[in-house]
Amino acid sequence: MISRAWLGVTSRTIEQRAVGSPAEGARSLLSAAAVRRVARRVFNLALDSSLEDWAVNMDRLPLTADFVAKVVRERYPTLRPPFHARWRHFVFGGKDLWAEIAGPAAAGARSGVAAGAAPGAESGPRSLASPAAAARAAFDLAITSVLLDAGAGAEWKYRDAATGLTAGRSEGLALASLRWFERGGLSDDTRDPLRADAAALCRIDAKGVDDAFQSTDGNRLQGAAGRASLLNRLGSAMLARPDLFASADLPRPGGLFDVLAARAAADGRLAATTILEVLLEGLGPIWPNRPLLDGVPLGDCWLHPALRGDRPADQFVPLHKLSQWLAYSLIEPLENAGLSVTDVGGLTGLAEYRNGGLFVDMGVLVPRDFAAFSRVHDVSDPFVVGWRAATVALLDEVAPMVASRLGLATEEFPLARVLEGGTWAAGRLIAREKRPDAGPPFKISSDGTVF
């Protein structure tokens, strides 16, 4: 096992060696192609028995594909799951709660504008008065909700007065963040609640998070201070980059919509990989305790001692899990605004504990030291970094196998549908069978900005 102390010393050494070198090496890590390329490097090391912490049993992959295909058929009998995105967590019992909020609000805003109402006197929030404005609001919600989606703890639940629903984990966090957004808790304009403003995000504190998420003794949400700090950092990053966040409005996450719309081709086509690249540029500074290389914040990107190369960047493993989930989640608002998102397959699978846990629990990924199951691992540990990288590569391997078992071509059932259909749900199901708390197969110490 490589110690965290070793990793920290190496990180500092690499940063010192990289002083004065071109930042292009660091920026080469900020793309989906880099995630896929480096994940394959790590996976090949595991296949060659050259990865210290993990072995791979490919004989177990067909059984895994069988299990995932079975889960897809049960959850989506028509075999048409949507893309894996935050919007799925706003649907309860077939009711799309965001659509119930946004639909009437948009209609009211448009009727107010058509009637020539004075600013602030419309019958609905001004933020939804046009397709572009509605997209900005959807960006605001998706980005803040995903950033609030750190592990909640097994005991925490959110009780929704409007529907009578009670939910925990990701679904509960989504529901709580949706209601907070609906009430205007992230807006700096009382006349326009359905938005998230930099100024408001900078003011949020742990008590505000606790109140919004019903966190009390006996129903304590883990990491309220960390969630507040992340939103504060997002607010500060937006104020520092008006070119990305404020080209058409005050600084807000939805400002990224305008940047992406400007980067679309003349016919409205926009590559999904461009969404990720813009997110990595805009959100890079918000992540705490992450590596810097040549002054460039790398985000969800970690050193691994098994990687060698001529450049310092060659020793890092980029994963960008939350940013890629956001990229998937922003496809629908972009398309609702009239753009056409292409090359969705250019994004990768998500290196998170449901997908990764699936491969461990199914016996595809096998730790070389079974005592690892009883230890607590930091997200920067080579054990965790190698597991996550191998997960990305294995998702590429299993996706066409799942499509084949469903009688579909890979083009008809791409990775984005496999994830939703899919590997995430299968990972949760088998975790429930294996462990009472349905958690990951080993303990991970995280500040909530990775998982």
Short mmCIF file of C-alpha atoms in Angstrom, two decimals, residues 69-383:
data_model
loop_
_atom_site.label_atom_id
_atom_site.label_comp_id
_atom_site.label_asym_id
_atom_site.label_seq_id
_atom_site.Cartn_x
_atom_site.Cartn_y
_atom_site.Cartn_z
CA ALA A 69 -29.24 -6.23 -18.71
CA LYS A 70 -31.75 -7.85 -16.33
CA VAL A 71 -31.91 -4.65 -14.27
CA VAL A 72 -32.45 -2.58 -17.44
CA ARG A 73 -35.35 -4.79 -18.56
CA GLU A 74 -37.00 -4.57 -15.14
CA ARG A 75 -36.63 -0.80 -14.83
CA TYR A 76 -37.24 0.14 -18.47
CA PRO A 77 -39.30 -2.54 -20.27
CA THR A 78 -39.33 -0.42 -23.45
CA LEU A 79 -35.51 -0.38 -23.36
CA ARG A 80 -35.46 3.41 -23.67
CA PRO A 81 -33.90 4.74 -20.48
CA PRO A 82 -32.98 8.41 -20.57
CA PHE A 83 -29.42 9.56 -20.14
CA HIS A 84 -27.94 9.33 -16.66
CA ALA A 85 -28.58 12.82 -15.29
CA ARG A 86 -29.62 14.72 -12.18
CA TRP A 87 -33.11 15.18 -13.63
CA ARG A 88 -33.94 11.52 -12.91
CA HIS A 89 -33.67 12.26 -9.18
CA PHE A 90 -36.42 14.88 -9.43
CA VAL A 91 -38.92 12.24 -10.58
CA PHE A 92 -40.87 10.45 -7.85
CA GLY A 93 -43.58 7.92 -8.57
CA GLY A 94 -43.70 9.03 -12.19
CA LYS A 95 -44.14 12.70 -11.25
CA ASP A 96 -41.53 15.10 -12.56
CA LEU A 97 -41.36 17.68 -9.78
CA TRP A 98 -39.13 20.10 -11.68
CA ALA A 99 -41.50 20.05 -14.65
CA GLU A 100 -44.38 20.79 -12.28
CA ILE A 101 -42.48 23.83 -11.01
CA ALA A 102 -40.97 25.08 -14.26
CA GLY A 103 -43.93 24.52 -16.57
CA PRO A 104 -46.46 26.82 -14.85
CA ALA A 105 -43.72 29.30 -13.96
CA ALA A 106 -42.63 29.58 -17.58
CA ALA A 107 -46.20 29.99 -18.77
CA GLY A 108 -46.82 32.69 -16.19
CA ALA A 109 -43.62 34.52 -17.06
CA ARG A 110 -44.41 34.50 -20.76
CA SER A 111 -47.95 35.77 -20.19
CA GLY A 112 -46.63 38.58 -18.01
CA VAL A 113 -44.08 39.61 -20.61
CA ALA A 114 -46.67 39.44 -23.40
CA ALA A 115 -48.99 41.67 -21.39
CA GLY A 116 -46.23 44.27 -20.97
CA ALA A 117 -46.06 43.95 -17.21
CA ALA A 118 -43.53 46.09 -15.39
CA PRO A 119 -40.38 44.28 -14.22
CA GLY A 120 -41.17 42.35 -11.08
CA ALA A 121 -44.91 42.40 -11.77
CA GLU A 122 -45.09 39.32 -14.01
CA SER A 123 -47.29 36.46 -12.91
CA GLY A 124 -44.32 34.06 -12.91
CA PRO A 125 -40.57 34.19 -12.30
CA ARG A 126 -38.78 36.34 -14.89
CA SER A 127 -36.03 33.69 -15.09
CA LEU A 128 -38.23 31.45 -17.29
CA ALA A 129 -39.51 34.04 -19.77
CA SER A 130 -37.73 32.54 -22.81
CA PRO A 131 -36.15 29.19 -23.80
CA ALA A 132 -32.69 30.61 -23.11
CA ALA A 133 -33.78 31.98 -19.73
CA ALA A 134 -35.39 28.66 -18.84
CA ALA A 135 -32.14 26.91 -19.75
CA ARG A 136 -30.20 29.25 -17.44
CA ALA A 137 -32.55 28.39 -14.58
CA ALA A 138 -32.18 24.67 -15.31
CA PHE A 139 -28.38 25.06 -15.32
CA ASP A 140 -28.63 26.88 -11.97
CA LEU A 141 -30.63 24.04 -10.46
CA ALA A 142 -28.63 21.15 -11.92
CA ILE A 143 -25.23 22.56 -11.01
CA THR A 144 -26.09 23.52 -7.43
CA SER A 145 -28.02 20.30 -6.84
CA VAL A 146 -25.14 18.13 -8.05
CA LEU A 147 -22.68 20.06 -5.90
CA LEU A 148 -24.92 19.39 -2.89
CA ASP A 149 -25.03 15.65 -3.65
CA ALA A 150 -22.29 14.49 -1.31
CA GLY A 151 -22.97 11.44 0.84
CA ALA A 152 -25.79 12.25 3.23
CA GLY A 153 -25.31 9.43 5.72
CA ALA A 154 -27.49 6.36 6.06
CA GLU A 155 -29.83 7.84 8.68
CA TRP A 156 -30.68 11.21 7.15
CA LYS A 157 -34.08 11.69 5.45
CA TYR A 158 -35.91 14.61 3.86
CA ARG A 159 -39.67 14.89 4.33
CA ASP A 160 -41.45 16.86 1.63
CA ALA A 161 -44.57 18.61 2.88
CA ALA A 162 -45.92 19.27 -0.62
CA THR A 163 -46.04 15.61 -1.67
CA GLY A 164 -45.79 13.68 1.57
CA LEU A 165 -42.66 11.96 0.24
CA THR A 166 -39.80 10.89 2.47
CA ALA A 167 -36.46 10.19 0.78
CA GLY A 168 -32.83 9.71 1.72
CA ARG A 169 -29.49 9.48 -0.03
CA SER A 170 -29.26 10.99 -3.55
CA GLU A 171 -33.02 11.14 -4.02
CA GLY A 172 -33.51 12.94 -0.72
CA LEU A 173 -30.68 15.35 -1.45
CA ALA A 174 -32.17 16.06 -4.87
CA LEU A 175 -35.61 16.69 -3.40
CA ALA A 176 -34.26 18.96 -0.65
CA SER A 177 -32.13 20.96 -3.10
CA LEU A 178 -35.07 21.30 -5.50
CA ARG A 179 -37.32 22.73 -2.77
CA TRP A 180 -34.56 25.06 -1.58
CA PHE A 181 -34.16 26.33 -5.14
CA GLU A 182 -37.94 26.63 -5.60
CA ARG A 183 -38.24 28.79 -2.47
CA GLY A 184 -35.60 31.18 -3.76
CA GLY A 185 -33.00 30.09 -1.24
CA LEU A 186 -30.20 30.51 -3.78
CA SER A 187 -31.53 33.66 -5.44
CA ASP A 188 -30.46 37.22 -4.72
CA ASP A 189 -33.73 38.59 -6.15
CA THR A 190 -36.94 38.02 -4.20
CA ARG A 191 -38.95 38.68 -7.38
CA ASP A 192 -37.15 35.90 -9.22
CA PRO A 193 -36.77 32.82 -7.02
CA LEU A 194 -35.85 30.22 -9.66
CA ARG A 195 -32.21 31.18 -10.02
CA ALA A 196 -28.89 30.87 -8.22
CA ASP A 197 -26.83 34.05 -7.87
CA ALA A 198 -23.17 34.33 -6.97
CA ALA A 199 -23.92 36.87 -4.26
CA ALA A 200 -26.45 34.57 -2.58
CA LEU A 201 -24.16 31.54 -2.81
CA CYS A 202 -21.35 33.46 -1.15
CA ARG A 203 -23.57 34.11 1.88
CA ILE A 204 -24.67 30.52 2.54
CA ASP A 205 -23.44 28.99 5.78
CA ALA A 206 -23.75 25.61 7.49
CA LYS A 207 -26.89 26.66 9.35
CA GLY A 208 -28.55 27.58 6.06
CA VAL A 209 -27.76 24.14 4.69
CA ASP A 210 -29.00 22.44 7.86
CA ASP A 211 -32.25 24.39 7.74
CA ALA A 212 -32.84 23.69 4.05
CA PHE A 213 -32.14 19.98 4.45
CA GLN A 214 -34.07 19.52 7.72
CA SER A 215 -30.86 18.51 9.48
CA THR A 216 -31.37 18.22 13.23
CA ASP A 217 -30.26 15.98 16.07
CA GLY A 218 -31.59 12.56 15.19
CA ASN A 219 -31.74 13.44 11.50
CA ARG A 220 -28.28 14.86 10.95
CA LEU A 221 -27.04 15.53 7.42
CA GLN A 222 -23.34 14.86 7.12
CA GLY A 223 -21.07 17.63 5.89
CA ALA A 224 -23.27 20.73 6.09
CA ALA A 225 -20.22 22.98 6.50
CA GLY A 226 -18.49 21.37 3.53
CA ARG A 227 -21.54 21.81 1.33
CA ALA A 228 -21.84 25.47 2.31
CA SER A 229 -18.15 26.03 1.64
CA LEU A 230 -18.44 24.47 -1.83
CA LEU A 231 -21.32 26.79 -2.73
CA ASN A 232 -19.31 29.74 -1.37
CA ARG A 233 -16.39 28.73 -3.59
CA LEU A 234 -18.72 28.45 -6.57
CA GLY A 235 -20.00 31.97 -5.88
CA SER A 236 -16.46 33.32 -5.68
CA ALA A 237 -15.41 31.52 -8.88
CA MET A 238 -18.35 33.05 -10.73
CA LEU A 239 -17.52 36.55 -9.54
CA ALA A 240 -13.94 36.03 -10.73
CA ARG A 241 -14.97 34.87 -14.23
CA PRO A 242 -17.71 37.13 -15.60
CA ASP A 243 -16.67 36.02 -19.09
CA LEU A 244 -17.98 32.54 -18.26
CA PHE A 245 -20.80 33.26 -15.85
CA ALA A 246 -22.14 36.75 -16.55
CA SER A 247 -22.22 37.43 -20.28
CA ALA A 248 -26.02 37.85 -20.30
CA ASP A 249 -26.98 38.34 -16.65
CA LEU A 250 -25.54 38.74 -13.18
CA PRO A 251 -23.01 36.00 -12.30
CA ARG A 252 -24.83 32.68 -12.02
CA PRO A 253 -24.18 29.04 -12.98
CA GLY A 254 -26.66 29.49 -15.81
CA GLY A 255 -24.21 31.90 -17.45
CA LEU A 256 -22.47 28.79 -18.79
CA PHE A 257 -25.49 28.26 -21.05
CA ASP A 258 -24.65 31.42 -22.96
CA VAL A 259 -21.01 30.38 -23.34
CA LEU A 260 -22.03 26.96 -24.68
CA ALA A 261 -24.64 28.43 -27.01
CA ALA A 262 -21.97 30.73 -28.44
CA ARG A 263 -19.66 27.75 -29.03
CA ALA A 264 -22.30 25.75 -30.92
CA ALA A 265 -22.00 25.41 -34.68
CA ALA A 266 -24.14 27.55 -36.97
CA ASP A 267 -26.66 24.72 -37.26
CA GLY A 268 -26.95 24.47 -33.44
CA ARG A 269 -24.81 21.37 -32.98
CA LEU A 270 -22.69 21.20 -29.81
CA ALA A 271 -20.40 18.33 -28.81
CA ALA A 272 -21.03 16.90 -25.35
CA THR A 273 -17.30 16.95 -24.76
CA THR A 274 -17.36 20.73 -25.13
CA ILE A 275 -19.87 20.89 -22.27
CA LEU A 276 -17.39 19.07 -20.05
CA GLU A 277 -14.46 21.24 -21.09
CA VAL A 278 -16.39 24.42 -20.24
CA LEU A 279 -17.43 22.95 -16.89
CA LEU A 280 -13.85 21.99 -16.06
CA GLU A 281 -12.66 25.49 -16.90
CA GLY A 282 -15.40 27.21 -14.93
CA LEU A 283 -15.56 24.92 -11.90
CA GLY A 284 -11.90 23.98 -11.60
CA PRO A 285 -11.12 26.51 -8.83
CA ILE A 286 -14.00 25.45 -6.56
CA TRP A 287 -12.75 22.02 -5.52
CA PRO A 288 -10.87 22.02 -2.19
CA ASN A 289 -7.66 20.10 -1.54
CA ARG A 290 -7.05 19.22 -5.19
CA PRO A 291 -3.75 19.08 -7.08
CA LEU A 292 -2.38 22.07 -8.98
CA LEU A 293 -0.04 21.63 -11.92
CA ASP A 294 1.59 24.67 -13.56
CA GLY A 295 -0.94 26.82 -11.70
CA VAL A 296 -3.86 24.95 -13.26
CA PRO A 297 -6.39 23.40 -10.83
CA LEU A 298 -6.86 19.78 -11.88
CA GLY A 299 -10.07 18.97 -10.01
CA ASP A 300 -10.89 15.26 -9.71
CA CYS A 301 -7.45 14.20 -10.88
CA TRP A 302 -4.93 12.26 -8.81
CA LEU A 303 -1.39 10.95 -8.84
CA HIS A 304 -0.82 7.22 -9.24
CA PRO A 305 2.63 5.71 -8.59
CA ALA A 306 2.26 3.09 -11.34
CA LEU A 307 2.12 5.71 -14.08
CA ARG A 308 5.31 6.92 -15.69
CA GLY A 309 6.00 9.40 -18.46
CA ASP A 310 8.15 12.23 -19.73
CA ARG A 311 5.89 14.97 -18.36
CA PRO A 312 4.57 15.55 -14.84
CA ALA A 313 1.04 15.34 -16.27
CA ASP A 314 1.71 11.73 -17.31
CA GLN A 315 1.63 10.62 -13.67
CA PHE A 316 -1.91 11.86 -13.02
CA VAL A 317 -5.22 10.01 -13.42
CA PRO A 318 -8.04 12.38 -14.47
CA LEU A 319 -11.53 11.18 -13.53
CA HIS A 320 -13.80 14.27 -13.29
CA LYS A 321 -16.78 12.31 -12.01
CA LEU A 322 -19.02 15.14 -10.79
CA SER A 323 -18.20 17.34 -13.77
CA GLN A 324 -19.06 14.56 -16.20
CA TRP A 325 -22.33 13.88 -14.39
CA LEU A 326 -23.06 17.58 -14.76
CA ALA A 327 -22.22 17.40 -18.46
CA TYR A 328 -24.76 14.60 -18.90
CA SER A 329 -27.25 16.61 -16.85
CA LEU A 330 -26.91 19.75 -18.98
CA ILE A 331 -27.73 17.98 -22.25
CA GLU A 332 -31.49 18.19 -21.71
CA PRO A 333 -31.64 21.94 -20.91
CA LEU A 334 -29.46 22.64 -23.95
CA GLU A 335 -31.67 20.59 -26.23
CA ASN A 336 -34.83 22.11 -24.75
CA ALA A 337 -33.38 25.49 -25.72
CA GLY A 338 -33.02 24.37 -29.35
CA LEU A 339 -29.43 23.13 -29.52
CA SER A 340 -28.49 19.64 -30.69
CA VAL A 341 -25.95 17.88 -28.48
CA THR A 342 -23.72 15.47 -30.39
CA ASP A 343 -20.94 13.00 -29.54
CA VAL A 344 -22.46 12.01 -26.21
CA GLY A 345 -20.35 8.86 -26.47
CA GLY A 346 -17.29 11.07 -26.15
CA LEU A 347 -18.06 11.35 -22.43
CA THR A 348 -17.03 8.44 -20.24
CA GLY A 349 -18.61 6.31 -17.57
CA LEU A 350 -18.65 7.78 -14.08
CA ALA A 351 -15.95 6.75 -11.61
CA GLU A 352 -18.22 6.60 -8.59
CA TYR A 353 -18.97 4.02 -5.95
CA ARG A 354 -22.15 2.54 -7.46
CA ASN A 355 -20.48 1.70 -10.77
CA GLY A 356 -17.19 0.81 -9.10
CA GLY A 357 -18.92 -1.15 -6.36
CA LEU A 358 -20.76 -3.19 -9.00
CA PHE A 359 -17.49 -4.49 -10.44
CA VAL A 360 -16.08 -5.27 -6.99
CA ASP A 361 -19.23 -6.98 -5.75
CA MET A 362 -19.52 -9.01 -8.97
CA GLY A 363 -15.92 -10.20 -8.63
CA VAL A 364 -14.54 -8.44 -11.72
CA LEU A 365 -12.24 -6.17 -9.72
CA VAL A 366 -10.46 -8.01 -6.92
CA PRO A 367 -8.25 -6.32 -4.32
CA ARG A 368 -4.87 -7.97 -3.96
CA ASP A 369 -5.05 -7.46 -0.20
CA PHE A 370 -8.46 -8.36 1.22
CA ALA A 371 -7.61 -6.47 4.39
CA ALA A 372 -8.30 -3.38 2.26
CA PHE A 373 -12.00 -4.00 2.83
CA SER A 374 -11.58 -3.21 6.53
CA ARG A 375 -9.43 -0.09 6.15
CA VAL A 376 -10.48 3.52 5.57
CA HIS A 377 -9.08 4.95 2.35
CA ASP A 378 -8.59 8.55 1.31
CA VAL A 379 -9.84 9.50 -2.16
CA SER A 380 -6.23 10.23 -3.17
CA ASP A 381 -4.94 6.78 -2.17
CA PRO A 382 -3.65 4.71 -5.12
CA PHE A 383 -6.04 1.97 -4.03
#
